[in-house]
PDB file of C-alpha atoms in Angstrom:
ATOM      1  CA  SER A 274      -6.817 -13.076  25.780  1.00 38.00           C
ATOM      2  CA  PHE A 275      -7.832  -9.406  25.646  1.00 37.00           C
ATOM      3  CA  LEU A 276      -9.016  -7.464  28.659  1.00 42.00           C
ATOM      4  CA  CYS A 277     -11.396  -4.625  27.922  1.00 43.00           C
ATOM      5  CA  PRO A 278     -11.153  -1.816  30.487  1.00 44.00           C
ATOM      6  CA  THR A 279     -14.212  -0.079  31.854  1.00 45.00           C
ATOM      7  CA  TRP A 280     -14.073   3.636  32.459  1.00 45.00           C
ATOM      8  CA  PRO A 281     -15.564   5.254  35.557  1.00 43.00           C
ATOM      9  CA  SER A 282     -19.207   6.244  35.733  1.00 40.00           C
ATOM     10  CA  PRO A 283     -19.791  10.014  35.842  1.00 36.00           C
ATOM     11  CA  SER A 284     -22.099   9.696  38.828  1.00 35.00           C
ATOM     12  CA  GLY A 285     -20.536  11.125  41.956  1.00 35.00           C
ATOM     13  CA  ALA A 286     -17.536  12.611  40.165  1.00 37.00           C
ATOM     14  CA  HIS A 287     -17.911  16.238  39.155  1.00 39.00           C
ATOM     15  CA  GLY A 288     -16.916  16.963  35.578  1.00 43.00           C
ATOM     16  CA  LEU A 289     -15.818  13.456  34.587  1.00 47.00           C
ATOM     17  CA  ARG A 290     -16.047  12.815  30.849  1.00 51.00           C
ATOM     18  CA  GLU A 291     -18.397   9.911  30.236  1.00 55.00           C
ATOM     19  CA  GLU A 292     -16.998   8.874  26.854  1.00 81.00           C
ATOM     20  CA  PRO A 293     -13.353   7.927  26.259  1.00 90.00           C
ATOM     21  CA  GLU A 294     -11.223   9.688  23.676  1.00 92.00           C
ATOM     22  CA  PHE A 295      -9.380   7.870  20.892  1.00 95.00           C
ATOM     23  CA  VAL A 296      -6.043   9.238  19.692  1.00 95.00           C
ATOM     24  CA  THR A 297      -3.859   7.915  16.862  1.00 94.00           C
ATOM     25  CA  ALA A 298      -0.213   8.798  16.249  1.00 94.00           C
ATOM     26  CA  ARG A 299       2.670   7.515  14.170  1.00 92.00           C
ATOM     27  CA  ALA A 300       5.766   6.143  15.876  1.00 92.00           C
ATOM     28  CA  GLY A 301       8.234   8.946  16.567  1.00 93.00           C
ATOM     29  CA  GLU A 302       5.618  11.686  16.734  1.00 95.00           C
ATOM     30  CA  SER A 303       4.407  13.715  19.725  1.00 96.00           C
ATOM     31  CA  VAL A 304       0.880  13.417  21.069  1.00 96.00           C
ATOM     32  CA  VAL A 305      -1.273  15.017  23.776  1.00 96.00           C
ATOM     33  CA  LEU A 306      -3.631  12.873  25.862  1.00 96.00           C
ATOM     34  CA  ARG A 307      -6.294  15.293  27.015  1.00 93.00           C
ATOM     35  CA  CYS A 308      -7.567  15.505  30.582  1.00 90.00           C
ATOM     36  CA  ASP A 309     -10.081  18.033  31.919  1.00 81.00           C
ATOM     37  CA  VAL A 310      -9.943  19.843  35.244  1.00 79.00           C
ATOM     38  CA  ILE A 311     -13.140  21.553  36.382  1.00 72.00           C
ATOM     39  CA  HIS A 312     -12.734  23.619  39.533  1.00 67.00           C
ATOM     40  CA  PRO A 313     -15.558  24.474  41.945  1.00 62.00           C
ATOM     41  CA  VAL A 314     -17.641  27.415  40.757  1.00 61.00           C
ATOM     42  CA  THR A 315     -16.968  29.536  43.845  1.00 60.00           C
ATOM     43  CA  GLY A 316     -13.813  30.348  45.765  1.00 61.00           C
ATOM     44  CA  GLN A 317     -10.163  29.916  44.897  1.00 68.00           C
ATOM     45  CA  PRO A 318      -9.187  26.900  42.759  1.00 69.00           C
ATOM     46  CA  PRO A 319      -8.005  24.234  45.219  1.00 76.00           C
ATOM     47  CA  PRO A 320      -4.624  22.515  44.889  1.00 84.00           C
ATOM     48  CA  TYR A 321      -4.805  19.195  43.102  1.00 86.00           C
ATOM     49  CA  VAL A 322      -2.727  16.178  42.130  1.00 91.00           C
ATOM     50  CA  VAL A 323      -2.698  14.822  38.577  1.00 93.00           C
ATOM     51  CA  GLU A 324      -2.118  11.092  38.111  1.00 95.00           C
ATOM     52  CA  TRP A 325      -1.876   9.262  34.811  1.00 96.00           C
ATOM     53  CA  PHE A 326      -2.228   5.482  34.693  1.00 96.00           C
ATOM     54  CA  LYS A 327      -1.631   3.094  31.820  1.00 96.00           C
ATOM     55  CA  PHE A 328      -3.991   0.125  31.801  1.00 95.00           C
ATOM     56  CA  GLY A 329      -2.129  -2.964  32.979  1.00 93.00           C
ATOM     57  CA  VAL A 330       0.466  -0.998  34.972  1.00 94.00           C
ATOM     58  CA  PRO A 331      -0.386  -1.047  38.714  1.00 92.00           C
ATOM     59  CA  ILE A 332       1.184   2.311  39.644  1.00 94.00           C
ATOM     60  CA  PRO A 333       0.861   5.732  37.984  1.00 96.00           C
ATOM     61  CA  ILE A 334       3.230   6.395  35.100  1.00 96.00           C
ATOM     62  CA  PHE A 335       3.078  10.164  35.774  1.00 97.00           C
ATOM     63  CA  ILE A 336       2.286  12.171  38.939  1.00 96.00           C
ATOM     64  CA  LYS A 337       2.327  15.977  39.183  1.00 94.00           C
ATOM     65  CA  PHE A 338       1.567  18.240  42.131  1.00 93.00           C
ATOM     66  CA  GLY A 339       1.959  22.006  42.083  1.00 86.00           C
ATOM     67  CA  TYR A 340       5.446  23.290  41.328  1.00 86.00           C
ATOM     68  CA  TYR A 341       7.170  20.087  42.398  1.00 92.00           C
ATOM     69  CA  PRO A 342       8.987  18.068  39.723  1.00 93.00           C
ATOM     70  CA  PRO A 343       6.796  15.278  38.347  1.00 95.00           C
ATOM     71  CA  HIS A 344       7.310  11.616  39.139  1.00 96.00           C
ATOM     72  CA  VAL A 345       7.722   9.810  35.812  1.00 96.00           C
ATOM     73  CA  ASP A 346       7.897   6.079  35.121  1.00 96.00           C
ATOM     74  CA  PRO A 347      11.337   5.108  33.718  1.00 96.00           C
ATOM     75  CA  GLU A 348       9.677   3.937  30.479  1.00 95.00           C
ATOM     76  CA  TYR A 349       8.465   7.504  29.920  1.00 96.00           C
ATOM     77  CA  ALA A 350      11.453   9.408  31.336  1.00 96.00           C
ATOM     78  CA  GLY A 351      12.361  12.365  29.149  1.00 96.00           C
ATOM     79  CA  ARG A 352       9.245  11.842  27.028  1.00 97.00           C
ATOM     80  CA  ALA A 353       6.323  12.691  29.340  1.00 97.00           C
ATOM     81  CA  SER A 354       5.354  16.162  30.537  1.00 96.00           C
ATOM     82  CA  LEU A 355       2.283  18.038  31.750  1.00 94.00           C
ATOM     83  CA  HIS A 356       0.361  19.931  29.085  1.00 93.00           C
ATOM     84  CA  ASP A 357      -2.055  22.667  30.125  1.00 89.00           C
ATOM     85  CA  LYS A 358      -3.642  21.803  33.510  1.00 87.00           C
ATOM     86  CA  ALA A 359      -3.736  18.012  33.484  1.00 91.00           C
ATOM     87  CA  SER A 360      -3.186  16.703  29.958  1.00 93.00           C
ATOM     88  CA  LEU A 361      -0.199  14.463  29.256  1.00 96.00           C
ATOM     89  CA  ARG A 362       2.220  15.181  26.424  1.00 97.00           C
ATOM     90  CA  LEU A 363       4.242  12.231  25.106  1.00 97.00           C
ATOM     91  CA  GLU A 364       7.263  12.765  22.860  1.00 97.00           C
ATOM     92  CA  GLN A 365       8.785  10.209  20.492  1.00 96.00           C
ATOM     93  CA  VAL A 366       5.936   7.738  20.950  1.00 96.00           C
ATOM     94  CA  ARG A 367       6.724   4.035  20.522  1.00 93.00           C
ATOM     95  CA  SER A 368       4.695   0.970  19.643  1.00 90.00           C
ATOM     96  CA  GLU A 369       4.840  -0.068  23.312  1.00 92.00           C
ATOM     97  CA  ASP A 370       2.991   3.141  24.272  1.00 96.00           C
ATOM     98  CA  GLN A 371      -0.204   1.887  22.645  1.00 95.00           C
ATOM     99  CA  GLY A 372      -3.068   1.179  25.026  1.00 96.00           C
ATOM    100  CA  TRP A 373      -5.576   2.671  27.447  1.00 97.00           C
ATOM    101  CA  TYR A 374      -4.626   5.605  29.680  1.00 97.00           C
ATOM    102  CA  GLU A 375      -6.583   7.008  32.611  1.00 94.00           C
ATOM    103  CA  CYS A 376      -6.184  10.481  34.065  1.00 93.00           C
ATOM    104  CA  LYS A 377      -7.220  11.120  37.670  1.00 91.00           C
ATOM    105  CA  VAL A 378      -7.372  14.531  39.327  1.00 88.00           C
ATOM    106  CA  LEU A 379      -7.509  14.631  43.133  1.00 86.00           C
ATOM    107  CA  MET A 380      -8.715  17.895  44.685  1.00 80.00           C
ATOM    108  CA  LEU A 381      -6.815  18.182  47.966  1.00 80.00           C
ATOM    109  CA  ASP A 382      -9.297  20.364  49.853  1.00 71.00           C
ATOM    110  CA  GLN A 383     -12.197  17.914  49.615  1.00 62.00           C
ATOM    111  CA  GLN A 384     -13.591  16.291  52.745  1.00 54.00           C
ATOM    112  CA  TYR A 385     -13.637  12.887  51.060  1.00 47.00           C
ATOM    113  CA  ASP A 386     -11.009  10.912  49.215  1.00 47.00           C
ATOM    114  CA  THR A 387     -12.572  10.916  45.766  1.00 53.00           C
ATOM    115  CA  PHE A 388     -10.953  11.617  42.434  1.00 55.00           C
ATOM    116  CA  HIS A 389     -12.635  14.364  40.456  1.00 56.00           C
ATOM    117  CA  ASN A 390     -12.598  15.226  36.768  1.00 63.00           C
ATOM    118  CA  GLY A 391     -10.283  13.048  34.683  1.00 72.00           C
ATOM    119  CA  SER A 392     -10.760  10.916  31.598  1.00 86.00           C
ATOM    120  CA  TRP A 393      -9.955   7.730  29.688  1.00 93.00           C
ATOM    121  CA  VAL A 394      -7.922   7.917  26.474  1.00 94.00           C
ATOM    122  CA  HIS A 395      -6.977   5.129  24.067  1.00 96.00           C
ATOM    123  CA  LEU A 396      -3.726   5.662  22.178  1.00 96.00           C
ATOM    124  CA  THR A 397      -3.066   3.801  18.920  1.00 95.00           C
ATOM    125  CA  ILE A 398       0.464   3.847  17.506  1.00 94.00           C
ATOM    126  CA  ASN A 399       0.904   3.222  13.789  1.00 93.00           C
ATOM    127  CA  ALA A 400       4.401   2.037  12.901  1.00 89.00           C
ATOM    128  CA  PRO A 401       6.081   0.874   9.677  1.00 89.00           C
ATOM    129  CA  PRO A 402       7.354  -2.709   9.593  1.00 90.00           C
ATOM    130  CA  THR A 403      10.623  -3.570  11.307  1.00 88.00           C
ATOM    131  CA  PHE A 404      12.260  -6.986  11.133  1.00 89.00           C
ATOM    132  CA  THR A 405      12.636  -8.865  14.403  1.00 88.00           C
ATOM    133  CA  GLU A 406      14.011 -12.064  12.874  1.00 89.00           C
ATOM    134  CA  THR A 407      15.783 -12.701   9.568  1.00 89.00           C
ATOM    135  CA  PRO A 408      17.557 -15.764   8.157  1.00 89.00           C
ATOM    136  CA  PRO A 409      21.360 -15.977   7.831  1.00 90.00           C
ATOM    137  CA  GLN A 410      22.917 -14.328   4.797  1.00 90.00           C
ATOM    138  CA  TYR A 411      24.133 -17.677   3.458  1.00 90.00           C
ATOM    139  CA  ILE A 412      22.328 -21.009   3.812  1.00 89.00           C
ATOM    140  CA  GLU A 413      23.357 -24.478   2.676  1.00 89.00           C
ATOM    141  CA  ALA A 414      20.878 -27.268   2.066  1.00 87.00           C
ATOM    142  CA  LYS A 415      21.196 -30.953   1.302  1.00 88.00           C
ATOM    143  CA  GLU A 416      19.969 -31.951  -2.136  1.00 88.00           C
ATOM    144  CA  GLY A 417      16.649 -33.773  -1.916  1.00 90.00           C
ATOM    145  CA  GLY A 418      15.879 -32.452   1.547  1.00 90.00           C
ATOM    146  CA  SER A 419      13.916 -29.408   2.663  1.00 90.00           C
ATOM    147  CA  ILE A 420      14.859 -26.123   4.288  1.00 91.00           C
ATOM    148  CA  THR A 421      12.914 -23.391   6.093  1.00 92.00           C
ATOM    149  CA  MET A 422      13.875 -19.720   6.181  1.00 91.00           C
ATOM    150  CA  THR A 423      12.122 -17.551   8.778  1.00 91.00           C
ATOM    151  CA  CYS A 424      11.472 -13.835   8.486  1.00 91.00           C
ATOM    152  CA  THR A 425       9.462 -12.060  11.205  1.00 90.00           C
ATOM    153  CA  ALA A 426       8.361  -8.421  11.111  1.00 90.00           C
ATOM    154  CA  PHE A 427       6.559  -6.200  13.619  1.00 87.00           C
ATOM    155  CA  GLY A 428       4.447  -3.112  12.987  1.00 88.00           C
ATOM    156  CA  ASN A 429       0.979  -1.606  13.264  1.00 88.00           C
ATOM    157  CA  PRO A 430      -1.041  -2.528  11.353  1.00 89.00           C
ATOM    158  CA  LYS A 431       0.466  -6.019  11.210  1.00 89.00           C
ATOM    159  CA  PRO A 432       2.689  -6.208   8.128  1.00 91.00           C
ATOM    160  CA  ILE A 433       2.374  -8.785   5.368  1.00 90.00           C
ATOM    161  CA  VAL A 434       5.554 -10.796   4.723  1.00 91.00           C
ATOM    162  CA  THR A 435       6.262 -12.133   1.233  1.00 90.00           C
ATOM    163  CA  TRP A 436       9.241 -13.926  -0.321  1.00 91.00           C
ATOM    164  CA  LEU A 437      10.994 -13.366  -3.632  1.00 91.00           C
ATOM    165  CA  LYS A 438      13.580 -15.437  -5.498  1.00 90.00           C
ATOM    166  CA  GLU A 439      15.867 -13.404  -7.729  1.00 91.00           C
ATOM    167  CA  GLY A 440      13.260 -10.620  -7.607  1.00 89.00           C
ATOM    168  CA  THR A 441      10.295 -12.844  -8.526  1.00 88.00           C
ATOM    169  CA  LEU A 442       7.449 -13.236  -6.040  1.00 90.00           C
ATOM    170  CA  LEU A 443       7.034 -16.778  -4.730  1.00 86.00           C
ATOM    171  CA  GLY A 444       3.541 -18.143  -4.254  1.00 78.00           C
ATOM    172  CA  ALA A 445       2.386 -21.260  -2.457  1.00 72.00           C
ATOM    173  CA  SER A 446       3.023 -24.341  -4.559  1.00 75.00           C
ATOM    174  CA  GLY A 447       4.201 -27.897  -4.159  1.00 75.00           C
ATOM    175  CA  LYS A 448       7.760 -26.587  -4.196  1.00 83.00           C
ATOM    176  CA  TYR A 449       7.425 -23.520  -1.996  1.00 88.00           C
ATOM    177  CA  GLN A 450       5.306 -23.059   1.125  1.00 87.00           C
ATOM    178  CA  VAL A 451       4.942 -19.623   2.739  1.00 86.00           C
ATOM    179  CA  SER A 452       3.392 -19.436   6.225  1.00 84.00           C
ATOM    180  CA  ASP A 453       3.598 -16.644   8.845  1.00 84.00           C
ATOM    181  CA  GLY A 454       6.732 -15.224   7.281  1.00 85.00           C
ATOM    182  CA  SER A 455       8.508 -18.571   6.906  1.00 89.00           C
ATOM    183  CA  LEU A 456       9.499 -19.950   3.511  1.00 91.00           C
ATOM    184  CA  THR A 457       9.921 -23.710   3.181  1.00 91.00           C
ATOM    185  CA  VAL A 458      11.631 -25.137   0.104  1.00 91.00           C
ATOM    186  CA  THR A 459      10.979 -28.853  -0.411  1.00 90.00           C
ATOM    187  CA  SER A 460      12.901 -31.376  -2.491  1.00 91.00           C
ATOM    188  CA  VAL A 461      15.884 -29.053  -2.740  1.00 91.00           C
ATOM    189  CA  SER A 462      17.750 -29.235  -6.058  1.00 90.00           C
ATOM    190  CA  ARG A 463      20.445 -27.234  -7.856  1.00 90.00           C
ATOM    191  CA  GLU A 464      17.718 -25.162  -9.529  1.00 89.00           C
ATOM    192  CA  ASP A 465      16.818 -23.754  -6.105  1.00 89.00           C
ATOM    193  CA  ARG A 466      20.134 -21.949  -5.811  1.00 90.00           C
ATOM    194  CA  GLY A 467      19.905 -18.150  -5.821  1.00 91.00           C
ATOM    195  CA  ALA A 468      19.131 -15.041  -3.809  1.00 92.00           C
ATOM    196  CA  TYR A 469      15.985 -15.135  -1.685  1.00 92.00           C
ATOM    197  CA  THR A 470      14.529 -11.921  -0.262  1.00 92.00           C
ATOM    198  CA  CYS A 471      11.812 -11.445   2.342  1.00 92.00           C
ATOM    199  CA  ARG A 472       9.705  -8.296   2.129  1.00 93.00           C
ATOM    200  CA  ALA A 473       7.436  -6.826   4.810  1.00 92.00           C
ATOM    201  CA  TYR A 474       4.913  -4.122   3.986  1.00 91.00           C
ATOM    202  CA  SER A 475       1.783  -2.386   5.256  1.00 90.00           C
ATOM    203  CA  ILE A 476      -0.018   0.891   4.616  1.00 88.00           C
ATOM    204  CA  GLN A 477       2.601   2.497   6.887  1.00 86.00           C
ATOM    205  CA  GLY A 478       5.456   1.539   4.551  1.00 82.00           C
ATOM    206  CA  GLU A 479       7.913  -1.293   4.038  1.00 78.00           C
TER     207      GLU A 479
END
């Protein structure tokens, strides 16, 4: 099931962006998740704490206050840093980084414990296909029986997996059945001998 996050209402929070931002990056790239900080019009800018949350993670993945070193979640260690006043820079983004992020800015001189400014950002990571499961290099089958070879690939967008025999694309037939990356050969005979190749591709590559 999919949980759809709701972002905070701008009422009662000075400077909070009402609409979320959508950012797309390719795996391995760097990206900046933008967060605004709007100080009071008069007086010196107060000290503030920046917290970044990832939806589904109960504690902040990044906390920064003043000149102190930031607290960074181990999953983002060496990859997350503060950009400008409150934006979050992520290096070498991964597929697992995809999701909703919330920035909260806490002004420390306020008389009430309310987060000010901040934003919601959705990060989409596009990644070329990578195989997570492949069949053994050599397979033996009993004549007259059936055999299934499984090939699983991961990527964004979801890759399409096809099978080839000796370089020729195999389609669904009474002999061959292709489903979710698995190839089933029925009524195995000597004519089924040969090199089988699974191929995964998407608009991001293959």
